[in-house]
Amino acid sequence: MPTRQPNPADGSADDAWWNDVLRQALEDIGAAQQRYPDLFPQGISKVELQFEAKPNLHVKMLVEGPQGSQAATTTGLEPDDQAQHFESILQPASLLTSASPAEGKSTNQAKLKAAKTLEGAAKLFEPACKGEVSSYANNCAHYLSDALIDAGFSDLSSAHACVTHRCGTPDCTSGGKRPTRAKDMRCWFLEKDGSPVSSVQRGTGFYAVYQERQSDGQGHVVILDSGTWKFYGTGWYEAGQAAPNDWKHEYFQW
């Protein structure tokens, strides 16, 4: 966090404060690249700053790579603000083909069984965290982890070696502290099923799916009901397409 505070009376900041903000943001980029070296394998082509004045002054940095991938890191002014550190990679529109599952609707969820299972999580999935809509750029892991926790997978709600970031203010006000990163969820999936497969047959049950775009390493998580060929999550990205939409899949089942 920046070491200097804005003027408490009017929220203004001097040049030295802005220098602190920019230096911290650049340090955030460096830390994120070290932790996730596949985020921008072809380098960074654009950096954009956005300023939000209310309720507290915040500086949001959008970073874009040559393939159009984006990540955001927020540097706030209060010591307890949580920096996003690149977990919010902008989610693109779904990439669907004739082979893709359809999005599951509430009418489909009503037919699912409540239990501590992937089916139970699919039944509870909603595009929200504890009923609150988040302002993160990408909420695939955020909302899916919320459904999994609500279904009974309580280990995700406590300290876990796989989880490197949880939701918090100002982007999520639910207080849920849910995991927000797709790669973290993949780590957790691997603990449940250490032998994922790259494709599945219809009618073989429910799967937790990790999808990754090979051109820039962007990850996505979703639940698949192979029986009805429906997905539950914030989107679906069909595998086997040409770059830059070269997604691959890993299917986990337990």
mmCIF file of C-alpha atoms in Angstrom:
data_model
loop_
_atom_site.group_PDB
_atom_site.id
_atom_site.type_symbol
_atom_site.label_atom_id
_atom_site.label_comp_id
_atom_site.label_asym_id
_atom_site.label_seq_id
_atom_site.Cartn_x
_atom_site.Cartn_y
_atom_site.Cartn_z
ATOM 1 C CA MET A 1 0.000 0.000 0.000
ATOM 2 C CA PRO A 2 1.168 3.580 -0.555
ATOM 3 C CA THR A 3 2.925 5.073 2.427
ATOM 4 C CA ARG A 4 1.391 8.549 2.048
ATOM 5 C CA GLN A 5 -2.272 9.348 2.641
ATOM 6 C CA PRO A 6 -4.393 11.853 0.685
ATOM 7 C CA ASN A 7 -5.612 15.032 2.311
ATOM 8 C CA PRO A 8 -8.261 13.764 4.780
ATOM 9 C CA ALA A 9 -10.398 16.864 4.238
ATOM 10 C CA ASP A 10 -10.811 16.816 0.475
ATOM 11 C CA GLY A 11 -9.255 13.518 -0.678
ATOM 12 C CA SER A 12 -6.565 15.289 -2.697
ATOM 13 C CA ALA A 13 -3.044 13.920 -2.951
ATOM 14 C CA ASP A 14 0.339 15.467 -3.652
ATOM 15 C CA ASP A 15 2.899 14.417 -6.272
ATOM 16 C CA ALA A 16 4.858 12.309 -3.811
ATOM 17 C CA TRP A 17 1.716 10.343 -2.959
ATOM 18 C CA TRP A 18 1.002 9.638 -6.636
ATOM 19 C CA ASN A 19 4.597 8.484 -7.072
ATOM 20 C CA ASP A 20 4.026 6.033 -4.217
ATOM 21 C CA VAL A 21 0.860 4.748 -5.905
ATOM 22 C CA LEU A 22 2.587 4.208 -9.248
ATOM 23 C CA ARG A 23 5.596 2.553 -7.644
ATOM 24 C CA GLN A 24 3.331 0.174 -5.705
ATOM 25 C CA ALA A 25 1.350 -0.665 -8.839
ATOM 26 C CA LEU A 26 4.534 -1.506 -10.743
ATOM 27 C CA GLU A 27 5.676 -3.679 -7.847
ATOM 28 C CA ASP A 28 2.304 -5.457 -7.999
ATOM 29 C CA ILE A 29 2.861 -6.195 -11.697
ATOM 30 C CA GLY A 30 6.307 -7.598 -11.002
ATOM 31 C CA ALA A 31 5.038 -9.770 -8.151
ATOM 32 C CA ALA A 32 2.178 -11.097 -10.275
ATOM 33 C CA GLN A 33 4.494 -11.953 -13.170
ATOM 34 C CA GLN A 34 6.764 -13.875 -10.810
ATOM 35 C CA ARG A 35 3.852 -15.805 -9.293
ATOM 36 C CA TYR A 36 2.092 -16.421 -12.626
ATOM 37 C CA PRO A 37 4.774 -16.330 -15.338
ATOM 38 C CA ASP A 38 2.289 -17.551 -17.959
ATOM 39 C CA LEU A 39 -0.001 -14.529 -17.590
ATOM 40 C CA PHE A 40 1.810 -12.426 -20.189
ATOM 41 C CA PRO A 41 4.224 -14.741 -22.036
ATOM 42 C CA GLN A 42 4.553 -12.221 -24.884
ATOM 43 C CA GLY A 43 5.027 -9.195 -22.670
ATOM 44 C CA ILE A 44 2.812 -6.250 -21.752
ATOM 45 C CA SER A 45 1.593 -3.925 -24.493
ATOM 46 C CA LYS A 46 -0.650 -1.510 -22.589
ATOM 47 C CA VAL A 47 -1.064 -0.151 -19.068
ATOM 48 C CA GLU A 48 -4.135 1.929 -18.199
ATOM 49 C CA LEU A 49 -4.901 3.706 -14.920
ATOM 50 C CA GLN A 50 -8.448 4.268 -13.680
ATOM 51 C CA PHE A 51 -9.284 6.462 -10.704
ATOM 52 C CA GLU A 52 -12.274 5.908 -8.430
ATOM 53 C CA ALA A 53 -13.025 8.658 -5.922
ATOM 54 C CA LYS A 54 -15.842 7.069 -3.907
ATOM 55 C CA PRO A 55 -16.248 5.756 -1.282
ATOM 56 C CA ASN A 56 -12.464 6.076 -0.939
ATOM 57 C CA LEU A 57 -9.956 7.098 -3.549
ATOM 58 C CA HIS A 58 -8.634 4.049 -5.406
ATOM 59 C CA VAL A 59 -6.335 3.576 -8.345
ATOM 60 C CA LYS A 60 -7.067 0.617 -10.619
ATOM 61 C CA MET A 61 -4.491 -0.509 -13.145
ATOM 62 C CA LEU A 62 -5.514 -2.502 -16.228
ATOM 63 C CA VAL A 63 -2.679 -4.365 -17.905
ATOM 64 C CA GLU A 64 -3.043 -5.785 -21.412
ATOM 65 C CA GLY A 65 -0.875 -8.233 -23.339
ATOM 66 C CA PRO A 66 -0.466 -8.515 -27.124
ATOM 67 C CA GLN A 67 -3.164 -11.199 -27.338
ATOM 68 C CA GLY A 68 -5.708 -8.914 -25.702
ATOM 69 C CA SER A 69 -5.614 -10.564 -22.288
ATOM 70 C CA GLN A 70 -6.119 -8.216 -19.359
ATOM 71 C CA ALA A 71 -5.492 -8.263 -15.670
ATOM 72 C CA ALA A 72 -6.276 -5.699 -13.039
ATOM 73 C CA THR A 73 -4.622 -4.730 -9.802
ATOM 74 C CA THR A 74 -6.119 -2.207 -7.424
ATOM 75 C CA THR A 75 -3.947 -0.092 -5.167
ATOM 76 C CA GLY A 76 -6.052 1.436 -2.393
ATOM 77 C CA LEU A 77 -5.372 4.111 0.167
ATOM 78 C CA GLU A 78 -6.288 2.379 3.402
ATOM 79 C CA PRO A 79 -3.900 -0.106 5.070
ATOM 80 C CA ASP A 80 -6.558 -2.835 5.147
ATOM 81 C CA ASP A 81 -7.537 -2.554 1.472
ATOM 82 C CA GLN A 82 -6.868 -5.738 -0.489
ATOM 83 C CA ALA A 83 -4.929 -5.475 -3.740
ATOM 84 C CA GLN A 84 -6.327 -7.675 -6.492
ATOM 85 C CA HIS A 85 -2.908 -8.780 -7.775
ATOM 86 C CA PHE A 86 -4.111 -9.997 -11.158
ATOM 87 C CA GLU A 87 -6.768 -12.485 -10.099
ATOM 88 C CA SER A 88 -9.289 -10.413 -12.090
ATOM 89 C CA ILE A 89 -8.328 -11.228 -15.653
ATOM 90 C CA LEU A 90 -11.096 -9.834 -17.827
ATOM 91 C CA GLN A 91 -13.446 -12.658 -18.816
ATOM 92 C CA PRO A 92 -14.252 -12.835 -22.539
ATOM 93 C CA ALA A 93 -17.597 -13.854 -23.987
ATOM 94 C CA SER A 94 -18.248 -17.596 -24.040
ATOM 95 C CA LEU A 95 -16.792 -19.529 -26.973
ATOM 96 C CA LEU A 96 -19.388 -22.111 -27.972
ATOM 97 C CA THR A 97 -19.673 -24.588 -30.829
ATOM 98 C CA SER A 98 -22.290 -27.167 -31.751
ATOM 99 C CA ALA A 99 -20.476 -29.595 -29.439
ATOM 100 C CA SER A 100 -20.618 -27.308 -26.406
ATOM 101 C CA PRO A 101 -22.981 -27.793 -23.469
ATOM 102 C CA ALA A 102 -25.720 -25.234 -22.926
ATOM 103 C CA GLU A 103 -25.894 -23.003 -19.890
ATOM 104 C CA GLY A 104 -27.929 -24.527 -17.085
ATOM 105 C CA LYS A 105 -30.941 -22.490 -16.021
ATOM 106 C CA SER A 106 -32.904 -22.309 -12.779
ATOM 107 C CA THR A 107 -35.408 -24.804 -14.179
ATOM 108 C CA ASN A 108 -32.550 -27.291 -14.614
ATOM 109 C CA GLN A 109 -31.167 -26.546 -11.156
ATOM 110 C CA ALA A 110 -34.548 -27.280 -9.585
ATOM 111 C CA LYS A 111 -34.191 -30.901 -10.732
ATOM 112 C CA LEU A 112 -30.741 -31.386 -9.186
ATOM 113 C CA LYS A 113 -30.170 -33.042 -5.807
ATOM 114 C CA ALA A 114 -28.923 -31.052 -2.828
ATOM 115 C CA ALA A 115 -25.805 -32.671 -1.359
ATOM 116 C CA LYS A 116 -22.116 -32.150 -0.681
ATOM 117 C CA THR A 117 -21.335 -33.014 -4.289
ATOM 118 C CA LEU A 118 -20.605 -31.282 -7.565
ATOM 119 C CA GLU A 119 -24.270 -31.757 -8.389
ATOM 120 C CA GLY A 120 -25.178 -30.011 -5.145
ATOM 121 C CA ALA A 121 -22.874 -27.106 -6.008
ATOM 122 C CA ALA A 122 -24.384 -26.867 -9.492
ATOM 123 C CA LYS A 123 -27.827 -26.704 -7.905
ATOM 124 C CA LEU A 124 -26.768 -23.737 -5.766
ATOM 125 C CA PHE A 125 -24.695 -21.843 -8.313
ATOM 126 C CA GLU A 126 -25.717 -18.260 -8.947
ATOM 127 C CA PRO A 127 -23.823 -15.311 -10.443
ATOM 128 C CA ALA A 128 -23.175 -13.810 -7.027
ATOM 129 C CA CYS A 129 -21.211 -14.238 -3.797
ATOM 130 C CA LYS A 130 -23.567 -14.755 -0.857
ATOM 131 C CA GLY A 131 -26.207 -12.960 -2.891
ATOM 132 C CA GLU A 132 -23.985 -9.956 -3.651
ATOM 133 C CA VAL A 133 -22.777 -9.086 -7.157
ATOM 134 C CA SER A 134 -19.051 -8.359 -7.326
ATOM 135 C CA SER A 135 -17.260 -5.701 -9.358
ATOM 136 C CA TYR A 136 -14.268 -7.926 -10.115
ATOM 137 C CA ALA A 137 -13.634 -8.202 -13.856
ATOM 138 C CA ASN A 138 -13.771 -12.001 -13.667
ATOM 139 C CA ASN A 139 -15.877 -13.927 -11.168
ATOM 140 C CA CYS A 140 -15.740 -17.494 -12.484
ATOM 141 C CA ALA A 141 -13.795 -18.877 -9.503
ATOM 142 C CA HIS A 142 -15.369 -16.406 -7.085
ATOM 143 C CA TYR A 143 -18.959 -17.473 -7.742
ATOM 144 C CA LEU A 144 -18.156 -21.158 -8.256
ATOM 145 C CA SER A 145 -16.275 -21.361 -4.955
ATOM 146 C CA ASP A 146 -19.262 -19.718 -3.271
ATOM 147 C CA ALA A 147 -21.534 -22.487 -4.596
ATOM 148 C CA LEU A 148 -19.076 -25.215 -3.562
ATOM 149 C CA ILE A 149 -18.802 -23.808 -0.041
ATOM 150 C CA ASP A 150 -22.581 -23.520 0.233
ATOM 151 C CA ALA A 151 -22.861 -27.148 -0.903
ATOM 152 C CA GLY A 152 -20.694 -28.242 2.023
ATOM 153 C CA PHE A 153 -17.073 -28.076 0.864
ATOM 154 C CA SER A 154 -16.090 -26.078 3.934
ATOM 155 C CA ASP A 155 -12.341 -26.613 3.460
ATOM 156 C CA LEU A 156 -12.500 -23.876 0.813
ATOM 157 C CA SER A 157 -13.735 -21.370 3.379
ATOM 158 C CA SER A 158 -10.779 -21.776 5.745
ATOM 159 C CA ALA A 159 -7.039 -21.323 5.251
ATOM 160 C CA HIS A 160 -5.910 -23.583 2.423
ATOM 161 C CA ALA A 161 -2.557 -24.085 0.723
ATOM 162 C CA CYS A 162 -4.143 -23.753 -2.734
ATOM 163 C CA VAL A 163 -5.849 -20.427 -2.069
ATOM 164 C CA THR A 164 -3.726 -17.333 -2.702
ATOM 165 C CA HIS A 165 -6.494 -14.725 -2.738
ATOM 166 C CA ARG A 166 -10.022 -14.283 -1.390
ATOM 167 C CA CYS A 167 -12.692 -11.736 -2.190
ATOM 168 C CA GLY A 168 -12.918 -8.545 -0.188
ATOM 169 C CA THR A 169 -13.762 -4.868 -0.291
ATOM 170 C CA PRO A 170 -14.138 -2.724 -2.283
ATOM 171 C CA ASP A 171 -14.923 -5.189 -5.095
ATOM 172 C CA CYS A 172 -16.993 -7.629 -3.030
ATOM 173 C CA THR A 173 -18.954 -6.503 0.010
ATOM 174 C CA SER A 174 -20.524 -9.866 0.899
ATOM 175 C CA GLY A 175 -17.941 -10.702 3.556
ATOM 176 C CA GLY A 176 -17.726 -14.220 2.137
ATOM 177 C CA LYS A 177 -13.940 -14.284 1.664
ATOM 178 C CA ARG A 178 -14.337 -16.747 -1.214
ATOM 179 C CA PRO A 179 -11.402 -17.912 -3.365
ATOM 180 C CA THR A 180 -11.247 -15.798 -6.528
ATOM 181 C CA ARG A 181 -8.606 -17.376 -8.782
ATOM 182 C CA ALA A 182 -9.215 -20.109 -11.354
ATOM 183 C CA LYS A 183 -5.694 -21.482 -10.948
ATOM 184 C CA ASP A 184 -6.256 -21.772 -7.200
ATOM 185 C CA MET A 185 -9.438 -23.729 -7.862
ATOM 186 C CA ARG A 186 -7.556 -26.042 -10.227
ATOM 187 C CA CYS A 187 -5.101 -26.725 -7.395
ATOM 188 C CA TRP A 188 -8.035 -27.606 -5.140
ATOM 189 C CA PHE A 189 -9.623 -29.774 -7.854
ATOM 190 C CA LEU A 190 -6.360 -31.729 -8.092
ATOM 191 C CA GLU A 191 -6.585 -32.539 -4.400
ATOM 192 C CA LYS A 192 -9.974 -34.121 -5.045
ATOM 193 C CA ASP A 193 -9.020 -35.895 -8.280
ATOM 194 C CA GLY A 194 -5.340 -36.194 -9.118
ATOM 195 C CA SER A 195 -5.952 -37.713 -12.553
ATOM 196 C CA PRO A 196 -8.063 -35.318 -14.618
ATOM 197 C CA VAL A 197 -8.985 -36.163 -18.209
ATOM 198 C CA SER A 198 -9.108 -33.927 -21.271
ATOM 199 C CA SER A 199 -12.574 -34.949 -22.470
ATOM 200 C CA VAL A 200 -15.624 -36.795 -21.179
ATOM 201 C CA GLN A 201 -18.546 -38.780 -22.522
ATOM 202 C CA ARG A 202 -22.140 -37.758 -22.029
ATOM 203 C CA GLY A 203 -24.004 -39.441 -19.222
ATOM 204 C CA THR A 204 -20.973 -39.987 -16.975
ATOM 205 C CA GLY A 205 -21.865 -37.627 -14.136
ATOM 206 C CA PHE A 206 -20.848 -34.211 -12.906
ATOM 207 C CA TYR A 207 -17.395 -32.718 -13.410
ATOM 208 C CA ALA A 208 -15.464 -29.731 -12.150
ATOM 209 C CA VAL A 209 -13.824 -28.315 -15.271
ATOM 210 C CA TYR A 210 -10.687 -26.210 -15.534
ATOM 211 C CA GLN A 211 -10.269 -24.466 -18.887
ATOM 212 C CA GLU A 212 -7.121 -22.601 -19.899
ATOM 213 C CA ARG A 213 -6.341 -20.469 -22.941
ATOM 214 C CA GLN A 214 -2.919 -21.568 -24.112
ATOM 215 C CA SER A 215 -1.995 -18.302 -25.810
ATOM 216 C CA ASP A 216 -1.905 -16.350 -22.543
ATOM 217 C CA GLY A 217 -2.614 -18.751 -19.662
ATOM 218 C CA GLN A 218 -6.021 -17.325 -18.755
ATOM 219 C CA GLY A 219 -7.944 -19.806 -16.625
ATOM 220 C CA HIS A 220 -11.631 -20.520 -16.142
ATOM 221 C CA VAL A 221 -13.613 -22.907 -13.924
ATOM 222 C CA VAL A 222 -17.112 -24.301 -14.306
ATOM 223 C CA ILE A 223 -19.216 -27.380 -13.432
ATOM 224 C CA LEU A 224 -20.489 -29.703 -16.177
ATOM 225 C CA ASP A 225 -23.516 -31.974 -15.917
ATOM 226 C CA SER A 226 -22.689 -34.525 -18.594
ATOM 227 C CA GLY A 227 -26.101 -36.142 -18.212
ATOM 228 C CA THR A 228 -28.079 -33.152 -19.448
ATOM 229 C CA TRP A 229 -25.062 -31.526 -21.156
ATOM 230 C CA LYS A 230 -25.453 -28.306 -19.190
ATOM 231 C CA PHE A 231 -22.785 -26.140 -17.575
ATOM 232 C CA TYR A 232 -23.061 -24.124 -14.394
ATOM 233 C CA GLY A 233 -20.749 -21.146 -14.181
ATOM 234 C CA THR A 234 -20.037 -17.789 -15.757
ATOM 235 C CA GLY A 235 -19.208 -19.164 -19.209
ATOM 236 C CA TRP A 236 -17.831 -21.973 -21.349
ATOM 237 C CA TYR A 237 -14.840 -21.985 -23.724
ATOM 238 C CA GLU A 238 -14.779 -24.847 -26.187
ATOM 239 C CA ALA A 239 -11.478 -26.674 -26.619
ATOM 240 C CA GLY A 240 -9.693 -27.370 -29.876
ATOM 241 C CA GLN A 241 -9.913 -23.907 -31.423
ATOM 242 C CA ALA A 242 -7.134 -21.979 -33.147
ATOM 243 C CA ALA A 243 -5.063 -19.366 -31.310
ATOM 244 C CA PRO A 244 -5.712 -16.968 -29.708
ATOM 245 C CA ASN A 245 -8.812 -18.938 -28.604
ATOM 246 C CA ASP A 246 -6.830 -22.125 -28.035
ATOM 247 C CA TRP A 247 -8.524 -23.389 -24.878
ATOM 248 C CA LYS A 248 -7.795 -26.784 -23.349
ATOM 249 C CA HIS A 249 -9.893 -28.620 -20.764
ATOM 250 C CA GLU A 250 -9.264 -30.684 -17.647
ATOM 251 C CA TYR A 251 -12.192 -32.599 -16.145
ATOM 252 C CA PHE A 252 -12.161 -33.577 -12.468
ATOM 253 C CA GLN A 253 -14.650 -35.902 -10.810
ATOM 254 C CA TRP A 254 -15.177 -36.970 -7.214
#
